[in-house]
Amino acid sequence: VRLITLSGAAVAAVLLLSAAQRPRALAPTSPGLWELSGLPNKAAPLRQCIADTALLARIEHRGENCTQTVISDTASTTVVEYKCPQGGFGQSKMTLLTPRSLRIETQGISAGFPFNYVIQARRVANCDVH
């Protein structure tokens, strides 16, 4: 019984640590000013100071306190699912093109309506991120 308890605790600790780690595909990226092209209803690219590039997976629900789970992660691609307390959710596939460029395919439900689009994210400068 003691061995099972210790094994269960070890598995829980590994799962907790892996959930908190940055996806491998995003390891080469860094915080800064990112330019996002291809957002719906935006003629011009959006520039946003990003402290953690993993948050770009939830670009449709930016500013909301969503929880996310990494579904798959390779050296160049990560797939993230997320859920938000207001009922929205989504799944994003993030592909590392270069350490300063990402392709993000995202889909889900926002404000009760489906969304599905592809954006290009490009790091363009440093900025004061917290």
Coordinates of N, CA, C and O in Angstrom, one line a residue:
V1 N 0.8 -1.2 0.0 CA 0.0 0.0 0.0 C 0.9 1.3 0.0 O 0.6 2.2 -0.7
R2 N 1.9 1.2 0.8 CA 2.8 2.4 0.9 C 3.5 2.7 -0.5 O 3.6 3.8 -0.9
L3 N 3.9 1.6 -1.2 CA 4.5 1.8 -2.5 C 3.5 2.4 -3.5 O 3.8 3.3 -4.3
I4 N 2.2 2.0 -3.5 CA 1.2 2.5 -4.4 C 1.0 4.0 -4.1 O 0.9 4.8 -5.0
T5 N 1.0 4.4 -2.8 CA 0.8 5.8 -2.4 C 1.9 6.6 -2.9 O 1.7 7.7 -3.5
L6 N 3.2 6.2 -2.7 CA 4.3 6.9 -3.2 C 4.3 7.0 -4.7 O 4.6 8.0 -5.3
S7 N 4.0 5.9 -5.4 CA 3.9 5.9 -6.9 C 2.9 6.9 -7.4 O 3.1 7.7 -8.3
G8 N 1.7 6.9 -6.7 CA 0.7 7.8 -7.1 C 1.1 9.3 -6.9 O 0.8 10.1 -7.7
A9 N 1.8 9.5 -5.8 CA 2.3 10.9 -5.5 C 3.3 11.3 -6.6 O 3.3 12.4 -7.0
A10 N 4.2 10.4 -6.9 CA 5.2 10.7 -7.9 C 4.6 11.0 -9.3 O 5.0 11.9 -10.0
V11 N 3.6 10.2 -9.7 CA 2.9 10.4 -11.0 C 2.2 11.8 -10.9 O 2.3 12.6 -11.9
A12 N 1.5 12.1 -9.8 CA 0.9 13.4 -9.7 C 1.9 14.6 -9.8 O 1.6 15.6 -10.4
A13 N 3.0 14.4 -9.2 CA 4.1 15.4 -9.2 C 4.6 15.6 -10.6 O 4.8 16.8 -11.1
V14 N 4.8 14.5 -11.4 CA 5.3 14.6 -12.7 C 4.2 15.3 -13.6 O 4.6 16.2 -14.4
L15 N 3.0 14.9 -13.5 CA 1.9 15.6 -14.2 C 1.8 17.1 -13.9 O 1.6 17.9 -14.8
L16 N 1.9 17.4 -12.7 CA 1.9 18.8 -12.3 C 3.1 19.6 -12.9 O 2.9 20.7 -13.5
L17 N 4.3 19.0 -12.8 CA 5.4 19.7 -13.4 C 5.3 19.8 -14.9 O 5.6 20.8 -15.5
S18 N 4.8 18.8 -15.6 CA 4.7 18.8 -17.1 C 3.7 19.8 -17.5 O 3.8 20.4 -18.5
A19 N 2.6 20.0 -16.7 CA 1.6 20.9 -17.0 C 2.1 22.4 -16.9 O 1.7 23.2 -17.6
A20 N 3.0 22.6 -16.0 CA 3.5 23.9 -15.8 C 4.7 24.3 -16.7 O 5.0 25.5 -16.8
Q21 N 5.3 23.3 -17.4 CA 6.4 23.6 -18.3 C 5.9 24.3 -19.6 O 4.8 24.0 -20.0
R22 N 6.8 25.1 -20.1 CA 6.5 25.6 -21.5 C 6.6 24.5 -22.5 O 7.4 23.6 -22.4
P23 N 5.7 24.6 -23.5 CA 5.8 23.6 -24.6 C 7.1 23.7 -25.3 O 7.7 24.8 -25.4
R24 N 7.7 22.5 -25.6 CA 9.0 22.5 -26.3 C 9.0 23.3 -27.6 O 10.0 24.0 -27.9
A25 N 7.9 23.3 -28.3 CA 7.9 24.1 -29.6 C 8.0 25.6 -29.3 O 8.5 26.3 -30.2
L26 N 7.7 26.0 -28.2 CA 7.7 27.5 -27.9 C 9.0 27.9 -27.1 O 9.2 29.0 -26.9
A27 N 9.8 26.9 -26.8 CA 11.1 27.2 -26.0 C 12.0 28.2 -26.7 O 12.5 29.1 -26.0
P28 N 12.1 28.2 -28.0 CA 13.0 29.2 -28.6 C 12.4 30.6 -28.7 O 13.1 31.6 -29.0
T29 N 11.1 30.8 -28.4 CA 10.5 32.1 -28.5 C 10.8 32.9 -27.2 O 11.1 32.3 -26.2
S30 N 10.6 34.2 -27.3 CA 10.8 35.0 -26.1 C 9.7 36.1 -26.0 O 9.1 36.5 -27.0
P31 N 9.6 36.6 -24.8 CA 8.6 37.7 -24.6 C 9.0 38.9 -25.4 O 10.1 39.1 -25.8
G32 N 8.0 39.8 -25.6 CA 8.3 41.0 -26.4 C 7.0 41.5 -27.1 O 5.9 41.1 -26.8
L33 N 7.2 42.4 -28.0 CA 6.2 43.0 -28.8 C 5.9 42.0 -30.0 O 6.8 41.8 -30.8
W34 N 4.7 41.5 -30.1 CA 4.4 40.5 -31.1 C 3.3 41.2 -32.0 O 2.4 41.8 -31.5
E35 N 3.5 41.0 -33.3 CA 2.5 41.5 -34.3 C 1.7 40.3 -34.8 O 2.3 39.3 -35.2
L36 N 0.4 40.4 -34.7 CA -0.5 39.4 -35.0 C -1.3 39.7 -36.3 O -2.1 40.7 -36.3
S37 N -1.1 39.0 -37.4 CA -1.8 39.2 -38.6 C -2.8 38.1 -38.9 O -2.6 37.0 -38.6
G38 N -4.0 38.5 -39.4 CA -5.0 37.5 -39.8 C -6.1 37.4 -38.8 O -7.0 36.5 -38.9
L39 N -6.1 38.3 -37.8 CA -7.2 38.2 -36.8 C -8.5 38.7 -37.5 O -8.5 39.6 -38.3
P40 N -9.7 38.0 -37.2 CA -10.9 38.4 -37.8 C -11.3 39.8 -37.5 O -11.0 40.3 -36.4
N41 N -11.9 40.5 -38.5 CA -12.4 41.9 -38.3 C -11.3 42.9 -38.0 O -11.5 43.9 -37.4
K42 N -10.0 42.5 -38.3 CA -8.9 43.5 -38.1 C -8.2 43.7 -39.4 O -7.6 42.7 -39.9
A43 N -8.3 44.8 -40.0 CA -7.7 45.1 -41.3 C -6.1 45.2 -41.1 O -5.4 44.7 -41.9
A44 N -5.7 45.8 -40.0 CA -4.3 46.0 -39.7 C -3.9 45.0 -38.7 O -4.7 44.6 -37.9
P45 N -2.6 44.6 -38.7 CA -2.1 43.7 -37.7 C -2.2 44.3 -36.3 O -2.1 45.5 -36.1
L46 N -2.4 43.5 -35.3 CA -2.5 43.9 -33.9 C -1.1 43.7 -33.3 O -0.5 42.7 -33.5
R47 N -0.6 44.7 -32.6 CA 0.6 44.6 -31.9 C 0.3 44.5 -30.4 O -0.4 45.4 -29.9
Q48 N 0.9 43.5 -29.8 CA 0.6 43.3 -28.4 C 1.9 42.9 -27.6 O 2.6 42.0 -28.2
C49 N 2.1 43.4 -26.5 CA 3.2 43.0 -25.6 C 2.8 41.7 -25.0 O 1.8 41.6 -24.3
I50 N 3.7 40.6 -25.2 CA 3.4 39.3 -24.7 C 4.4 38.9 -23.8 O 5.6 38.8 -24.1
A51 N 4.0 38.5 -22.5 CA 5.0 38.1 -21.5 C 5.3 36.6 -21.7 O 6.4 36.1 -21.4
D52 N 4.3 35.8 -22.2 CA 4.5 34.3 -22.3 C 3.8 33.9 -23.6 O 2.6 34.0 -23.8
T53 N 4.6 33.5 -24.6 CA 4.1 33.2 -25.9 C 3.1 32.0 -25.9 O 2.3 31.9 -26.8
A54 N 3.1 31.2 -24.8 CA 2.1 30.1 -24.7 C 0.7 30.7 -24.6 O -0.3 30.0 -25.0
L55 N 0.6 31.9 -24.2 CA -0.8 32.6 -24.1 C -1.3 32.9 -25.4 O -2.5 33.1 -25.6
L56 N -0.5 32.9 -26.5 CA -1.0 33.1 -27.8 C -2.0 32.0 -28.3 O -2.8 32.2 -29.2
A57 N -1.9 30.9 -27.6 CA -2.8 29.8 -28.0 C -4.3 30.2 -27.7 O -5.2 29.7 -28.4
R58 N -4.5 31.1 -26.8 CA -5.8 31.6 -26.4 C -6.1 33.0 -26.9 O -6.8 33.7 -26.3
I59 N -5.6 33.3 -28.1 CA -5.7 34.7 -28.6 C -7.1 35.1 -28.7 O -7.5 36.3 -28.5
E60 N -8.0 34.2 -29.1 CA -9.5 34.5 -29.2 C -10.0 35.0 -27.8 O -10.9 35.8 -27.8
H61 N -9.5 34.4 -26.8 CA -10.0 34.7 -25.4 C -9.0 35.5 -24.6 O -8.9 35.3 -23.4
R62 N -8.2 36.3 -25.3 CA -7.1 37.1 -24.6 C -7.8 38.0 -23.5 O -8.9 38.5 -23.7
G63 N -7.1 38.1 -22.4 CA -7.7 38.8 -21.3 C -8.6 38.0 -20.4 O -8.9 38.5 -19.3
E64 N -9.0 36.8 -20.8 CA -9.8 36.0 -19.9 C -8.9 35.0 -19.1 O -7.8 34.7 -19.5
N65 N -9.4 34.6 -18.0 CA -8.7 33.7 -17.1 C -9.0 32.3 -17.5 O -9.7 31.6 -16.7
C66 N -8.4 31.8 -18.6 CA -8.7 30.4 -19.0 C -7.7 29.4 -18.5 O -6.5 29.8 -18.2
T67 N -8.0 28.2 -18.5 CA -7.0 27.1 -18.1 C -6.7 26.4 -19.4 O -7.6 26.2 -20.3
Q68 N -5.5 26.0 -19.6 CA -5.1 25.3 -20.8 C -4.3 24.1 -20.5 O -3.7 24.0 -19.5
T69 N -4.4 23.1 -21.5 CA -3.7 21.9 -21.4 C -3.0 21.6 -22.7 O -3.6 21.7 -23.7
V70 N -1.7 21.2 -22.6 CA -1.0 20.8 -23.8 C -1.4 19.4 -24.1 O -1.2 18.5 -23.3
I71 N -1.9 19.2 -25.4 CA -2.4 17.9 -25.8 C -1.2 17.2 -26.5 O -1.1 16.0 -26.4
S72 N -0.4 17.9 -27.3 CA 0.7 17.3 -28.0 C 1.8 18.4 -28.1 O 1.5 19.5 -28.2
D73 N 3.1 17.9 -28.1 CA 4.2 18.8 -28.1 C 5.4 18.2 -28.8 O 5.9 17.2 -28.3
T74 N 5.9 18.8 -29.9 CA 7.1 18.3 -30.5 C 8.0 19.5 -30.6 O 7.7 20.6 -30.1
A75 N 9.2 19.3 -31.2 CA 10.1 20.4 -31.3 C 9.6 21.6 -32.1 O 10.1 22.7 -31.9
S76 N 8.7 21.4 -33.0 CA 8.2 22.5 -33.8 C 6.7 22.8 -33.7 O 6.2 23.8 -34.2
T77 N 5.9 21.9 -33.1 CA 4.5 22.1 -33.1 C 3.9 21.7 -31.7 O 4.3 20.7 -31.2
T78 N 3.0 22.5 -31.2 CA 2.3 22.2 -30.0 C 0.8 22.4 -30.2 O 0.4 23.3 -30.9
V79 N 0.0 21.5 -29.6 CA -1.5 21.6 -29.7 C -2.0 21.9 -28.2 O -1.6 21.1 -27.3
V80 N -2.7 22.9 -28.1 CA -3.2 23.3 -26.8 C -4.7 23.4 -26.8 O -5.3 23.9 -27.7
E81 N -5.4 22.8 -25.8 CA -6.8 23.0 -25.6 C -7.0 23.9 -24.3 O -6.2 23.8 -23.4
Y82 N -8.0 24.7 -24.4 CA -8.3 25.6 -23.2 C -9.8 25.7 -23.0 O -10.6 25.6 -23.9
K83 N -10.1 26.1 -21.7 CA -11.5 26.3 -21.3 C -11.5 27.6 -20.5 O -10.6 27.8 -19.7
C84 N -12.5 28.4 -20.7 CA -12.7 29.7 -20.0 C -13.9 29.6 -19.1 O -14.9 29.0 -19.4
P85 N -13.8 30.3 -17.9 CA -15.0 30.3 -17.0 C -16.3 30.9 -17.6 O -17.3 30.5 -17.1
Q86 N -16.2 31.7 -18.6 CA -17.4 32.3 -19.1 C -18.0 31.4 -20.2 O -19.0 31.8 -20.8
G87 N -17.5 30.2 -20.4 CA -18.1 29.2 -21.3 C -17.4 29.1 -22.6 O -17.7 28.2 -23.3
G88 N -16.5 29.9 -22.9 CA -15.7 29.8 -24.2 C -14.7 28.7 -24.0 O -14.2 28.4 -22.9
F89 N -14.3 28.2 -25.2 CA -13.2 27.2 -25.2 C -12.6 27.2 -26.6 O -13.1 27.7 -27.5
G90 N -11.5 26.5 -26.7 CA -10.8 26.4 -28.0 C -9.7 25.4 -28.0 O -9.3 24.8 -27.0
Q91 N -9.2 25.2 -29.2 CA -8.0 24.4 -29.4 C -7.1 25.1 -30.4 O -7.6 25.6 -31.5
S92 N -5.8 25.2 -30.2 CA -4.9 25.9 -31.1 C -3.7 25.0 -31.4 O -3.2 24.4 -30.5
K93 N -3.3 25.0 -32.6 CA -2.1 24.3 -33.1 C -1.1 25.5 -33.4 O -1.4 26.3 -34.2
M94 N 0.0 25.5 -32.6 CA 1.0 26.5 -32.8 C 2.2 25.9 -33.4 O 2.8 24.9 -32.9
T95 N 2.7 26.4 -34.6 CA 3.8 25.9 -35.3 C 4.9 26.9 -35.2 O 4.7 28.1 -35.6
L96 N 6.1 26.5 -34.8 CA 7.2 27.4 -34.7 C 7.9 27.4 -36.1 O 8.3 26.4 -36.7
L97 N 7.9 28.6 -36.7 CA 8.5 28.8 -38.0 C 9.9 29.2 -37.8 O 10.9 28.7 -38.5
T98 N 10.1 30.2 -37.0 CA 11.5 30.6 -36.5 C 11.3 31.0 -35.1 O 10.1 31.2 -34.6
P99 N 12.3 31.3 -34.3 CA 12.2 31.8 -32.9 C 11.4 33.1 -32.8 O 10.9 33.5 -31.8
R100 N 11.2 33.8 -33.9 CA 10.5 35.1 -33.9 C 9.2 35.0 -34.8 O 8.6 36.0 -35.0
S101 N 8.8 33.8 -35.2 CA 7.6 33.7 -36.0 C 6.8 32.4 -35.7 O 7.4 31.3 -35.7
L102 N 5.5 32.5 -35.5 CA 4.6 31.4 -35.3 C 3.4 31.4 -36.2 O 2.9 32.5 -36.6
R103 N 2.9 30.3 -36.5 CA 1.7 30.1 -37.2 C 0.7 29.5 -36.2 O 1.0 28.5 -35.6
I104 N -0.5 30.1 -36.0 CA -1.4 29.6 -35.0 C -2.7 29.4 -35.7 O -3.4 30.3 -36.3
E105 N -3.1 28.1 -35.7 CA -4.4 27.7 -36.2 C -5.3 27.5 -35.0 O -5.0 26.7 -34.1
T106 N -6.4 28.2 -34.9 CA -7.2 28.2 -33.7 C -8.7 28.1 -34.0 O -9.2 28.6 -35.1
Q107 N -9.4 27.3 -33.2 CA -10.9 27.1 -33.4 C -11.5 26.9 -32.0 O -10.9 26.5 -31.1
G108 N -12.8 27.1 -32.0 CA -13.6 26.9 -30.7 C -14.9 27.7 -30.7 O -15.4 28.0 -31.8
I109 N -15.3 28.0 -29.5 CA -16.5 28.8 -29.3 C -16.2 30.0 -28.5 O -15.5 29.9 -27.4
S110 N -16.6 31.2 -28.9 CA -16.4 32.4 -28.2 C -17.7 33.2 -28.3 O -18.3 33.4 -29.4
A111 N -18.2 33.6 -27.1 CA -19.5 34.4 -27.0 C -20.6 33.6 -27.6 O -21.5 34.2 -28.2
G112 N -20.6 32.3 -27.5 CA -21.7 31.5 -28.0 C -21.6 31.1 -29.5 O -22.5 30.5 -30.1
F113 N -20.5 31.6 -30.2 CA -20.4 31.4 -31.6 C -19.1 30.7 -32.0 O -18.1 30.9 -31.3
P114 N -19.1 29.9 -33.0 CA -17.9 29.2 -33.4 C -16.9 30.2 -34.1 O -17.3 31.2 -34.7
F115 N -15.6 29.9 -33.9 CA -14.6 30.6 -34.6 C -13.6 29.6 -35.1 O -13.4 28.5 -34.6
N116 N -12.9 30.0 -36.2 CA -11.9 29.1 -36.8 C -11.1 30.0 -37.8 O -11.6 30.5 -38.8
Y117 N -9.8 30.3 -37.4 CA -9.0 31.1 -38.3 C -7.5 30.8 -38.0 O -7.1 30.1 -37.1
V118 N -6.7 31.3 -38.9 CA -5.2 31.1 -38.8 C -4.6 32.5 -38.7 O -5.0 33.4 -39.5
I119 N -3.7 32.7 -37.8 CA -2.9 33.9 -37.7 C -1.4 33.7 -37.8 O -1.0 32.6 -37.5
Q120 N -0.7 34.7 -38.2 CA 0.7 34.7 -38.1 C 1.1 35.6 -37.0 O 0.6 36.7 -36.9
A121 N 2.0 35.1 -36.2 CA 2.5 35.9 -35.0 C 4.0 36.2 -35.3 O 4.7 35.2 -35.6
R122 N 4.4 37.4 -35.2 CA 5.8 37.7 -35.4 C 6.3 38.7 -34.4 O 5.7 39.7 -34.1
R123 N 7.5 38.3 -33.7 CA 8.1 39.2 -32.7 C 8.8 40.3 -33.4 O 9.6 40.0 -34.3
V124 N 8.4 41.5 -33.1 CA 9.0 42.7 -33.8 C 9.9 43.5 -32.9 O 10.7 44.3 -33.5
A125 N 9.8 43.4 -31.6 CA 10.6 44.3 -30.7 C 10.6 43.9 -29.3 O 9.8 43.0 -28.9
N126 N 11.4 44.5 -28.5 CA 11.3 44.3 -27.0 C 10.2 45.2 -26.5 O 9.9 46.2 -27.1
C127 N 9.7 44.9 -25.4 CA 8.7 45.7 -24.7 C 8.8 45.4 -23.2 O 9.3 44.3 -22.8
D128 N 8.2 46.2 -22.4 CA 8.2 46.0 -20.9 C 7.1 45.1 -20.5 O 6.0 45.5 -20.4
V129 N 7.4 43.8 -20.4 CA 6.4 42.8 -20.0 C 6.6 42.4 -18.6 O 7.7 42.4 -18.0
H130 N 5.5 42.1 -17.9 CA 5.5 41.8 -16.5 C 5.0 40.4 -16.3 O 4.1 39.9 -16.8

